[in-house]
XYZ file of C-alpha atoms in Angstrom:
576
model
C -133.621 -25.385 -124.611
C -130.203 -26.105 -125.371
C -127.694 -25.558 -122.645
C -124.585 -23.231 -124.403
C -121.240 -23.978 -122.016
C -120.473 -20.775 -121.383
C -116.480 -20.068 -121.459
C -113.806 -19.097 -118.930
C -113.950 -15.335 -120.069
C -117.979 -15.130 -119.960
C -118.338 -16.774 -116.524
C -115.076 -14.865 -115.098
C -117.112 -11.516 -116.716
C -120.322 -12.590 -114.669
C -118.198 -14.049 -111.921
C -118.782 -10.574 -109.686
C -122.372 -10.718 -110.205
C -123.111 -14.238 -108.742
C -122.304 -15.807 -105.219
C -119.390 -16.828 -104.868
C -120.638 -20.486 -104.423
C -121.844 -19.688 -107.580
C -118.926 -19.213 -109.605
C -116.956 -21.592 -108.199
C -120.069 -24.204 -109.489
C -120.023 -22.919 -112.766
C -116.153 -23.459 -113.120
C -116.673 -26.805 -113.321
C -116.813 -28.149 -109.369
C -117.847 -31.419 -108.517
C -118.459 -30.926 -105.517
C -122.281 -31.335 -104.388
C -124.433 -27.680 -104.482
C -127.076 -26.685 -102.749
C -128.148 -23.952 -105.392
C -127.581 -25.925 -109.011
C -128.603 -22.718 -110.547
C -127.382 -19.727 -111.473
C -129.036 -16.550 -112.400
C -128.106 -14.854 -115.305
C -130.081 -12.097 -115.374
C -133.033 -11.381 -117.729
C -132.417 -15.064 -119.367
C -134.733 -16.046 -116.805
C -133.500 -19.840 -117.717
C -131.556 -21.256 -114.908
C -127.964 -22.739 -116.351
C -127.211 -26.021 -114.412
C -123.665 -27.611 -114.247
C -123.263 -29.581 -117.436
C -122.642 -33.163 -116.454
C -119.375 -35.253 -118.585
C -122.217 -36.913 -120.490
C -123.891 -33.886 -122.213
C -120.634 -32.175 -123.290
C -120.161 -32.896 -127.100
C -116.647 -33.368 -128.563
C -116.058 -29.710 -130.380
C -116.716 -28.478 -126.326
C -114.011 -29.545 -124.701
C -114.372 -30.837 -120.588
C -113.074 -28.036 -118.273
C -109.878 -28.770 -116.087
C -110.510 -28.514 -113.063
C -107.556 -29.391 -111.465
C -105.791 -26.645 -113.121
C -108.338 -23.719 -112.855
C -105.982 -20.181 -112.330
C -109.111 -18.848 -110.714
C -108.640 -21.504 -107.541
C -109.874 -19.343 -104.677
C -108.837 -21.898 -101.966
C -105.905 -20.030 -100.625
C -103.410 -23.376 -100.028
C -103.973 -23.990 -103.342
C -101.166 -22.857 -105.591
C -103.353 -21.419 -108.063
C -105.302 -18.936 -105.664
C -105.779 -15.846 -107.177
C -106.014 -12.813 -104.883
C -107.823 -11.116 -107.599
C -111.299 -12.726 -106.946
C -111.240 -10.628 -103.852
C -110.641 -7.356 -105.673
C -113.909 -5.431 -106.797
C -113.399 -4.771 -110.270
C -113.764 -1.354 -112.291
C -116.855 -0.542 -114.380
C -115.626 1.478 -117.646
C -117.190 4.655 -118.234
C -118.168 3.840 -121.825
C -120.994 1.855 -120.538
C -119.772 -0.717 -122.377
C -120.319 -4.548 -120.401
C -116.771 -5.085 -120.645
C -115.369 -5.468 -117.104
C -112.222 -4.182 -116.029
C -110.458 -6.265 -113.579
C -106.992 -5.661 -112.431
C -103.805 -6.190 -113.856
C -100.370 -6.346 -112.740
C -98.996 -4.992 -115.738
C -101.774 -1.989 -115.575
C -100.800 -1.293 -111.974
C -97.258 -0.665 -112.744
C -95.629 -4.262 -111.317
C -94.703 -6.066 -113.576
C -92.655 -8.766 -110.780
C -95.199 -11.611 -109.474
C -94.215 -13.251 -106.518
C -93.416 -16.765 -105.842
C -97.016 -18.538 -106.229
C -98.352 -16.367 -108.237
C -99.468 -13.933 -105.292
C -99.129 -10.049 -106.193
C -99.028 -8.085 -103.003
C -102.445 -7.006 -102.785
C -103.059 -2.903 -102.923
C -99.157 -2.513 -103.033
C -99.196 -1.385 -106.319
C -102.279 1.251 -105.871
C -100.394 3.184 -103.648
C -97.450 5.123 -104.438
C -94.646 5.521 -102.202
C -94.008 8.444 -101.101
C -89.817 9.404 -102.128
C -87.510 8.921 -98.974
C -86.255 11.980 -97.513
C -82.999 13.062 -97.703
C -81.008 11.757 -94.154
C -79.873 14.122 -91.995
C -76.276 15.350 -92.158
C -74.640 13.487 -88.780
C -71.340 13.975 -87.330
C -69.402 11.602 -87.855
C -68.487 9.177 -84.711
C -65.241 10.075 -82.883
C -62.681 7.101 -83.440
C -61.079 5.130 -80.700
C -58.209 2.435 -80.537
C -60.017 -0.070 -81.006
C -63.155 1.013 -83.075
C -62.451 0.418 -86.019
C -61.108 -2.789 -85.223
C -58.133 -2.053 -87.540
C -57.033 1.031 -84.811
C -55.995 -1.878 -82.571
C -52.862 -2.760 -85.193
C -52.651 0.775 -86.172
C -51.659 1.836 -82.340
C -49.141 -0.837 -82.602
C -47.728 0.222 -85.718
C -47.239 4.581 -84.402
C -45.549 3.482 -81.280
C -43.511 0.897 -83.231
C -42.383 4.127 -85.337
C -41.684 6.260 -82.351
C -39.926 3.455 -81.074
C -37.515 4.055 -83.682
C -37.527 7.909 -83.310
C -36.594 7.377 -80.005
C -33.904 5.215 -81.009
C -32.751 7.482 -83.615
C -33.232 10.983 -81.522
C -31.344 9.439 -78.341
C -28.120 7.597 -80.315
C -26.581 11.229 -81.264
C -26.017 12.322 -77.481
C -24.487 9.053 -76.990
C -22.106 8.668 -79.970
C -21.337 12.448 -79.876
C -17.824 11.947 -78.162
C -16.795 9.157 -80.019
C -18.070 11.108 -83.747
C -15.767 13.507 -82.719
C -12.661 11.551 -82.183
C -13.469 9.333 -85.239
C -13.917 12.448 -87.751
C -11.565 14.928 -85.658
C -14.100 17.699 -85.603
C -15.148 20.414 -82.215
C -18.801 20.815 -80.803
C -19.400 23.407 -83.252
C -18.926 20.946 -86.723
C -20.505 18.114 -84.088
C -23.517 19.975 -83.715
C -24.788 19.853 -87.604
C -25.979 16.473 -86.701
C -28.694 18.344 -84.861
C -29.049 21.133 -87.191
C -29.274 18.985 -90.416
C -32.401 17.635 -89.518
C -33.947 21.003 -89.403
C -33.713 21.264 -93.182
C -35.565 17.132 -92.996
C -38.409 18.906 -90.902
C -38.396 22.293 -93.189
C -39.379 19.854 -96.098
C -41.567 17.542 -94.609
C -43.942 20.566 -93.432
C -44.216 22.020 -96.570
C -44.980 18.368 -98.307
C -46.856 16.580 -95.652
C -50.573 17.992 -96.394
C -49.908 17.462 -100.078
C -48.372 13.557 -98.897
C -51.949 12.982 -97.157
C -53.812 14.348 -99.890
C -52.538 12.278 -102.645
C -51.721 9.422 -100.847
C -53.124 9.255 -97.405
C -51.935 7.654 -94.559
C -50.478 4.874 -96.665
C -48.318 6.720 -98.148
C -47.428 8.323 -94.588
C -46.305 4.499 -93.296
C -44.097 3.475 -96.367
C -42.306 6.660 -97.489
C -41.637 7.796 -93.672
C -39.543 4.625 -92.571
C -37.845 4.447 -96.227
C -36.379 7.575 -95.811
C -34.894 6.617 -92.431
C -33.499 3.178 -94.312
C -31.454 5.634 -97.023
C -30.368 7.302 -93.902
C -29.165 4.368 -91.975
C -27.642 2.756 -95.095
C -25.475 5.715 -95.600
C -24.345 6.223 -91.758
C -23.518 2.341 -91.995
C -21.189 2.879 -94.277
C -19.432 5.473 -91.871
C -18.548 7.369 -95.205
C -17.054 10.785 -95.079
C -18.526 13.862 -92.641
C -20.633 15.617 -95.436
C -22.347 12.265 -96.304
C -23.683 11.789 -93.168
C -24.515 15.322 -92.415
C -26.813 14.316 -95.913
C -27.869 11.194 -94.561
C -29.428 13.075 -91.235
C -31.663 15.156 -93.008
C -33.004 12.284 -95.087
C -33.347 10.898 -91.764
C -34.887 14.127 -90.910
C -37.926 14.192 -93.756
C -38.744 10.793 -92.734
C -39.518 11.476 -88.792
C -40.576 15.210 -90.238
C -43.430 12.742 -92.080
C -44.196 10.407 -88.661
C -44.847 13.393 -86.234
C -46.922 15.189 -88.199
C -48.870 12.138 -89.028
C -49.355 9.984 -86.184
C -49.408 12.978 -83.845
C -52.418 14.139 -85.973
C -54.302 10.880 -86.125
C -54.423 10.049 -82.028
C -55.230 13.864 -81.047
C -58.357 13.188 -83.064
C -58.882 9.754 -81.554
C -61.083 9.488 -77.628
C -58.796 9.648 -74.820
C -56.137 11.190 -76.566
C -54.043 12.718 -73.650
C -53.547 8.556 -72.144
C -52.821 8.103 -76.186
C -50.460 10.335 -76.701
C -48.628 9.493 -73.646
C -48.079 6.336 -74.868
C -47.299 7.080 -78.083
C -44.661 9.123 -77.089
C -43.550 7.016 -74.120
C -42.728 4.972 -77.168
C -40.726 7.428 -78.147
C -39.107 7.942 -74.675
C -38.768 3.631 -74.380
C -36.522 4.041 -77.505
C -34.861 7.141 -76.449
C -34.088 5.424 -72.714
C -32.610 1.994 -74.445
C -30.543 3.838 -77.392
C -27.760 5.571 -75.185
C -27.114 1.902 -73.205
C -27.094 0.149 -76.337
C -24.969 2.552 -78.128
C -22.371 2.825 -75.067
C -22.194 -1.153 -74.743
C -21.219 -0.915 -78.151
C -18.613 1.916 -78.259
C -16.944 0.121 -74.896
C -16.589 -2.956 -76.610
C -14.763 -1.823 -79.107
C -17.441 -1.827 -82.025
C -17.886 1.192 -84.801
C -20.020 3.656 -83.891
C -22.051 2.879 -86.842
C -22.770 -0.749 -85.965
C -25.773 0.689 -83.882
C -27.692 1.609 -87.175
C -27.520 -1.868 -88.764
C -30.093 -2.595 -85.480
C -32.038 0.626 -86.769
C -32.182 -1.038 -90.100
C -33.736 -3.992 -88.977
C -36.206 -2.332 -86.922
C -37.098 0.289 -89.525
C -37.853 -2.748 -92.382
C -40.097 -3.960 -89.626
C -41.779 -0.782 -89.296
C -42.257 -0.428 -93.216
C -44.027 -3.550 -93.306
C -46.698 -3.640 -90.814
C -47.131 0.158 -91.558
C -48.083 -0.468 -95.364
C -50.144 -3.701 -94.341
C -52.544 -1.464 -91.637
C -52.745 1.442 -93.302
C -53.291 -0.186 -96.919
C -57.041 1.201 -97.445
C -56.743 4.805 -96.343
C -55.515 6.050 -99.872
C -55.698 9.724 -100.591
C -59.240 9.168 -101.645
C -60.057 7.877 -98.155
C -58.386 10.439 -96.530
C -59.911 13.167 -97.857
C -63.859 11.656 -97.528
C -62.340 11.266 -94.350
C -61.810 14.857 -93.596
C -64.728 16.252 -95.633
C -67.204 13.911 -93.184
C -65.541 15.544 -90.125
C -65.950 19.215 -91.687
C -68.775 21.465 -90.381
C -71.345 23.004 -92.893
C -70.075 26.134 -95.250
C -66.459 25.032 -94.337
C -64.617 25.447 -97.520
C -61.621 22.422 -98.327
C -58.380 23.467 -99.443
C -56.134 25.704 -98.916
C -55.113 24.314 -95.517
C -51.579 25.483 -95.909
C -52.038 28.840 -96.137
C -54.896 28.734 -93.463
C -52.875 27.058 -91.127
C -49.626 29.405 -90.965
C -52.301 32.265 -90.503
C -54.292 30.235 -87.786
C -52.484 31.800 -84.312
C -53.001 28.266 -82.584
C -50.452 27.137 -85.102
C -48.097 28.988 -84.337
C -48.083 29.295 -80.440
C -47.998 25.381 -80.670
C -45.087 25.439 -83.138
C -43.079 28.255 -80.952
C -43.910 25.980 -77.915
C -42.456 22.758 -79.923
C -39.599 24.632 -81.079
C -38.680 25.278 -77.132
C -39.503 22.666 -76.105
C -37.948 19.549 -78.156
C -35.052 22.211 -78.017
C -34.663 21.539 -74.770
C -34.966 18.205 -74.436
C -32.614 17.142 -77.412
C -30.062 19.391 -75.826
C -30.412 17.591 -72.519
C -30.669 14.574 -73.286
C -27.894 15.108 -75.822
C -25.437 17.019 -73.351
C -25.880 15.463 -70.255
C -22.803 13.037 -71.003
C -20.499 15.734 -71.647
C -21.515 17.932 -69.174
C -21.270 15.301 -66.224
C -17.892 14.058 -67.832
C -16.818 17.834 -67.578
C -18.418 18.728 -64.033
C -18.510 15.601 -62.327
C -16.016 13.105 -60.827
C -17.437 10.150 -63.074
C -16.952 7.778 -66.070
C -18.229 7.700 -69.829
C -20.436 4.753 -68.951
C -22.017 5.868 -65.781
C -22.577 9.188 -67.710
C -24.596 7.294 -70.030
C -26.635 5.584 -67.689
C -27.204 8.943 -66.069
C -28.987 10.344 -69.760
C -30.613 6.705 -69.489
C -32.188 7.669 -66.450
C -33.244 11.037 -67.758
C -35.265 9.340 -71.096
C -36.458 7.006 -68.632
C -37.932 9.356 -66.546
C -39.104 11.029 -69.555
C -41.398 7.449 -70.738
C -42.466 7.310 -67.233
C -43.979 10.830 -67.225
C -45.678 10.243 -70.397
C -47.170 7.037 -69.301
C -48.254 7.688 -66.279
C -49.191 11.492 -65.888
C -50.549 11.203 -69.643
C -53.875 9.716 -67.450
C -53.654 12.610 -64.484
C -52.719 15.625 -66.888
C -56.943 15.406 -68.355
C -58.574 15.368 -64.607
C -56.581 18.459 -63.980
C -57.081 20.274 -66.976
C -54.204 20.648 -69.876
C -53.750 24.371 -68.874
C -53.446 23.862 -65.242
C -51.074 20.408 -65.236
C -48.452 21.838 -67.729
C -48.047 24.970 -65.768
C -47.435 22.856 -62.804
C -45.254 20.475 -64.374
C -43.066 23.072 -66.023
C -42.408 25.165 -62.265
C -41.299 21.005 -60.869
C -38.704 21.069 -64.355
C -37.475 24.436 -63.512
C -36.676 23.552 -59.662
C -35.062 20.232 -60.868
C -33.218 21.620 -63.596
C -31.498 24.344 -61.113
C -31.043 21.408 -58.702
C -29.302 19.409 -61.709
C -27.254 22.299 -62.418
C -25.801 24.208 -58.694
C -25.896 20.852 -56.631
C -21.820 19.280 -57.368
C -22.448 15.697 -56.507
C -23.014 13.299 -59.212
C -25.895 10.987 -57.236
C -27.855 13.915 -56.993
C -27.543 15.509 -60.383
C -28.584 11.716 -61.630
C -31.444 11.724 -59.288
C -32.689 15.299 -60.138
C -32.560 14.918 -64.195
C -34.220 11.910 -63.900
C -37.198 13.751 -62.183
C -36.819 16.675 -64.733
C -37.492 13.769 -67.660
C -40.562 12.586 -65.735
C -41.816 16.002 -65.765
C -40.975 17.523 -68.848
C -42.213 14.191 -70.467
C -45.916 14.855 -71.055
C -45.418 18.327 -71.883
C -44.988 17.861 -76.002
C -48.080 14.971 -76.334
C -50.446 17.316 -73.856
C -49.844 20.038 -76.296
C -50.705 18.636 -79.163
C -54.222 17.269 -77.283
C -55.034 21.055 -76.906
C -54.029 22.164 -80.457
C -56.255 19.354 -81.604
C -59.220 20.407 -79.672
C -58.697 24.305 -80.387
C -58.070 24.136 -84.543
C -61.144 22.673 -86.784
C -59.828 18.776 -87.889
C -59.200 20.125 -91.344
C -56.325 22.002 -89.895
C -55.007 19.132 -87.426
C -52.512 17.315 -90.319
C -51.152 20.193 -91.622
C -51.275 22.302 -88.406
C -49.534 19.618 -86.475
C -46.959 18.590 -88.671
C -45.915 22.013 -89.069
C -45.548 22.583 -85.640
C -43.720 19.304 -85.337
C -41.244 20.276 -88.290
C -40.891 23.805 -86.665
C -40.284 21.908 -83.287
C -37.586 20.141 -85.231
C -36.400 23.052 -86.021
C -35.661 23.540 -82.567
C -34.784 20.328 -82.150
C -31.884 21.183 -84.362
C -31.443 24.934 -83.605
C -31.097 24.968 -79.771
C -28.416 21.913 -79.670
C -26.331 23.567 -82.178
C -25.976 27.124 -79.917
C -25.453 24.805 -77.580
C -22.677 23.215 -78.889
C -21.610 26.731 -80.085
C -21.464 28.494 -76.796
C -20.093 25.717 -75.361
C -17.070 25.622 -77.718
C -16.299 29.306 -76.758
C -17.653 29.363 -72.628
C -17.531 25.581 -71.832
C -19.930 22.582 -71.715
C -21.370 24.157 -68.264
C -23.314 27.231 -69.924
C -25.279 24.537 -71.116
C -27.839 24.406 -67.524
C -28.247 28.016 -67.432
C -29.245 28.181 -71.521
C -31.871 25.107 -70.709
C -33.040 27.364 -67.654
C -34.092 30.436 -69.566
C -35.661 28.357 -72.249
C -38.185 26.620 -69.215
C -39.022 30.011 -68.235
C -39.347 31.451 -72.242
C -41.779 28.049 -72.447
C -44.004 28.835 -69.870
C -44.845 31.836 -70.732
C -45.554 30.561 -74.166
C -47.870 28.559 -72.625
C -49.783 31.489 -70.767
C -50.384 32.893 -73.705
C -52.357 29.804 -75.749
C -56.585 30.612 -75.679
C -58.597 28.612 -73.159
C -60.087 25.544 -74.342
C -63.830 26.130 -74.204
C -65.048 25.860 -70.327
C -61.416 26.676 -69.476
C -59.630 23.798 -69.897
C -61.130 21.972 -67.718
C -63.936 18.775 -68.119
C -66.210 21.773 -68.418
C -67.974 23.258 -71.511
C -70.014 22.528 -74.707
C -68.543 25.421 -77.167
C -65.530 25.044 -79.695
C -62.269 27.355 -79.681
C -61.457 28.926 -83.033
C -58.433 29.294 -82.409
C -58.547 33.141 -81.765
C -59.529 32.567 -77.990
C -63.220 32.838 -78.908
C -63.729 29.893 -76.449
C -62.714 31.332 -73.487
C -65.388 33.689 -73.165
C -67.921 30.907 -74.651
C -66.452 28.782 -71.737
C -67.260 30.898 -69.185
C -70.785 31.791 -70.141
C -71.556 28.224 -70.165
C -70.371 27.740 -66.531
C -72.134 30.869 -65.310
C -75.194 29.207 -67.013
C -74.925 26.082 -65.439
C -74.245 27.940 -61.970
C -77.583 30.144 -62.063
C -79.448 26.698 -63.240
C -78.111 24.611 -60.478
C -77.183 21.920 -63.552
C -74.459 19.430 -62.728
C -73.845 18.387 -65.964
C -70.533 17.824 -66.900
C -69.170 17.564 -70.935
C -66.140 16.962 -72.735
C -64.345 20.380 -73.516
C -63.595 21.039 -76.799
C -64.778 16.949 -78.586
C -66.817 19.230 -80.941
C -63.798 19.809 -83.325
């Protein structure tokens, strides 16, 4: 009988039929077999493995060495496919199937020629769609770019400071230099109003279309036009131009920055030291400015300093804040929105949110007071008390002093009392010191007690804006907060001018009873904001609406946690 070499396709087509000792013989191995046979069926011949001798030259030898059937798996050749059982067609044809990776829908062979074996058989089911997850609350430091953006806020209330403080300093000598009363003095304060007016009504557009980066640049350039026009000491109605520039461009930092910590963790310490910022700029402007003045030196040489520290400010601002475009800003606030909130329109929601306003009326009273203080405490000493133009300024340096202090330090106290509870308390201390400032004639004690009413008033403004920012949805905390802080410009500019009116017509000294019924108008502002849910206190899982729907939740949560004998203890209010 002749002996036919079978090829590669007919052996690899009986290969599933034979042992595998078998097939690996027939492929050619010359390696020694203890079965030289191999059955093919009804042939009934047995096929033994054609020596080199008996191959002729139209049959060609078989490589060995090369086989792509190799089942030794460190060979490089192995094929995984041996191991597969392969499909019988339904045709009854003999033609057997055996798999592909083209047929199996892969079409990618891995490094050695190794197909994942079954992978392709099975068909992955699609992923799921992730839940929706709040996003994390911010800190200082995480992101790590916080860390320079802290630096950067409290380098611009720095210069707030510096510029808010300057004009109760270099009131006397504006007057002598331009030959004007308190009245015409006085538009100083009130032409920032108009500044604040327009930065409210722009600020939510600002952040929309160009973030927070557009926040940092255009804030501290409209404080450089400012400063380059009062340089020049031009004429009266320049300047009064020049303020509310100057006005627009801190108008545009309150809102901001304010916004950004009270959404931050630990936001009352934050605050207080963003605005103890404030206050350290506020404490060294009046010594500066004085030391100038006494010296001889135009009033206006004290804003080529605020220059320089305003370019400053411009820089690192734009560099920090680079990547939160308007883009950003709004992904931003869309992440932080809950489900079925609708975006836009925050204008109009916020001057009907009541939150809004009781924080803006408090503001408004508040920086009122403050700016008239701080801005009248020169004259009124000077007028009152036996005592000197310089140690009257160091008297309203001791008041912003005490004023950075309080932020600083009771900005860590004021959140283990509760917001509601601390401010009420600090604002009866400000009342007893301000009537000790005002009936007690001696000039030590007057410096003592307005010192002490700084420290306390201090933390009043950045505690308030923690609870607005815990009691309105973070949609609302930009625009909500910078138009409080433009209305509390407002007052910032209102209250110092009737100030400076009554006291052209009754005196400088109707100033401590004015600043006496405007504590007592504040605190019952303050009685009248909702309760942060679980009162106020570290108490509490519900949200305020800012309709005083979190009061009640507030209390049902504590009367829950009373009948259950639970002692757990949350963060009231984080969920906004």
């Amino acid at each position: 009988m002749n002996l036919k070499l079978e090829t590669k396709s007919d052996l690899e087509r009986h290969s599933d039929f034979a042992p595998r000792g078998a097939s690996e013989k027939a492929l050619g191995s010359n390696a020694p077999s203890s079965d030289p046979t191999l059955d093919l069926g009804d042939d009934k011949e047995c096929l033994k493995s054609p020596s080199p001798d008996t191959l002729t030259n139209d049959e060609p030898e078989p490589d060995t060495t090369t086989s792509p059937r190799a089942t030794d798996p460190s060979s490089p050749n192995f094929d995984a496919g041996l191991n597969e059982k392969p499909s019988i067609p339904a045709d009854g044809s003999d033609a057997i199937a055996t798999p592909s990776y083209q047929e199996q829908g892969s079409s990618d062979i891995p490094d050695g020629g190794i197909p994942p074996r079954g992978a392709s058989d099975i068909e992955a089911p699609p992923p799921n769609d992730p839940p929706r997850l709040a996003p994390q609350k911010q800190s200082w430091r995480r992101p790590r770019q916080n860390t320079w953006r802290m630096v950067h806020v409290c380098l611009a209330f720095l210069n707030f400071g510096l510029n808010d403080a300057s004009y109760g300093a270099l009131l006397p000598t504006l007057e002598s230099y331009y030959s004007i009363n308190y009245t015409v003095a006085s538009l100083i304060f009130l032409s920032t109003f108009f500044g604040y007016t327009l930065s409210a009504l722009a600020n939510d557009l600002l952040h929309q279309t160009l973030g927070q980066r557009g926040a940092a640049f255009l804030s501290p350039l409209c404080r450089l036009i400012a400063y380059t026009l009062l340089s020049l000491h031009l004429p009266w109605p320049v300047l009064v131009i020049g303020l509310i520039i100057c006005g627009i461009g801190n108008g545009i930092a309150e809102g901001a920055w304010n916004a950004w910590i009270g959404g931050l963790e630990n936001s009352n310490e934050l605050l207080g030291l963003l605005h103890g910022s404030y206050g350290l700029g506020a404490t060294v402007a009046p010594v500066v400015a004085t030391a100038l003045v006494s010296e001889g030196k135009g009033w206006w040489v004290f804003y080529y300093i605020l220059l320089g520290t305003n370019v400053v400010e411009m820089g690192v601002g734009t560099g920090v804040w680079w990547g939160v475009s308007g883009r950003v800003f709004r992904e931003n606030v869309k992440m932080g929105m809950e489900e079925g909130e609708k975006d836009g329109g925050r204008m109009g929601e916020a001057v009907r949110n009541r939150v809004v306003w009781l924080i803006a009326v408090f503001f408004f009273l508040y920086v009122g007071a403050e700016v008239s203080l701080g801005g009248f405490i020169p004259s009124f000493l000077l007028s009152t008390r036996t005592t000197s133009i310089f140690t009257a300024g160091i008297a309203a340096t001791g008041f912003w002093a005490g004023l950075t202090l309080g932020r600083v330090t009771l900005g860590f106290i004021t959140p283990h009392l509760g917001e509601r509870r601390a401010i009420t308390g600090y604002l009866l201390l400000a009342l007893a010191l301000q009537l000790i400032f005002w009936l007690v004639p001696s000039f030590a004690v007057s410096a003592l007690a307005v010192a002490l009413l700084g420290f306390f008033i201090g933390p009043l403004f950045p505690s308030a804006v923690v609870v607005g920012t815990k009691l309105l949805p973070e949609r609302l905390h930009v625009v909500g907060v910078g138009f409080a802080a433009a209305v509390g410009g407002g007052g910032a500019a209102v209250l110092p001018f009737a100030v400076g009116a009554i006291a052209q017509a009754k005196g400088v000294g109707s100033l401590e009873p004015f600043v006496v019924a405007v504590l007592v108008v504040l605190l019952g502002v303050w009685w009248c904001f909702p309760r942060i849910p679980g009162g106020g206190e570290k108490i509490g899982d519900g949200e305020g609406n800012g309709n005083g729907e979190g009061e009640k939740g507030g209390r049902r949560e504590r009367w829950r946690r009373k009948r259950g004998g639970k002692r757990e203890v949350g963060e009231a209010g984080e969920g906004v």
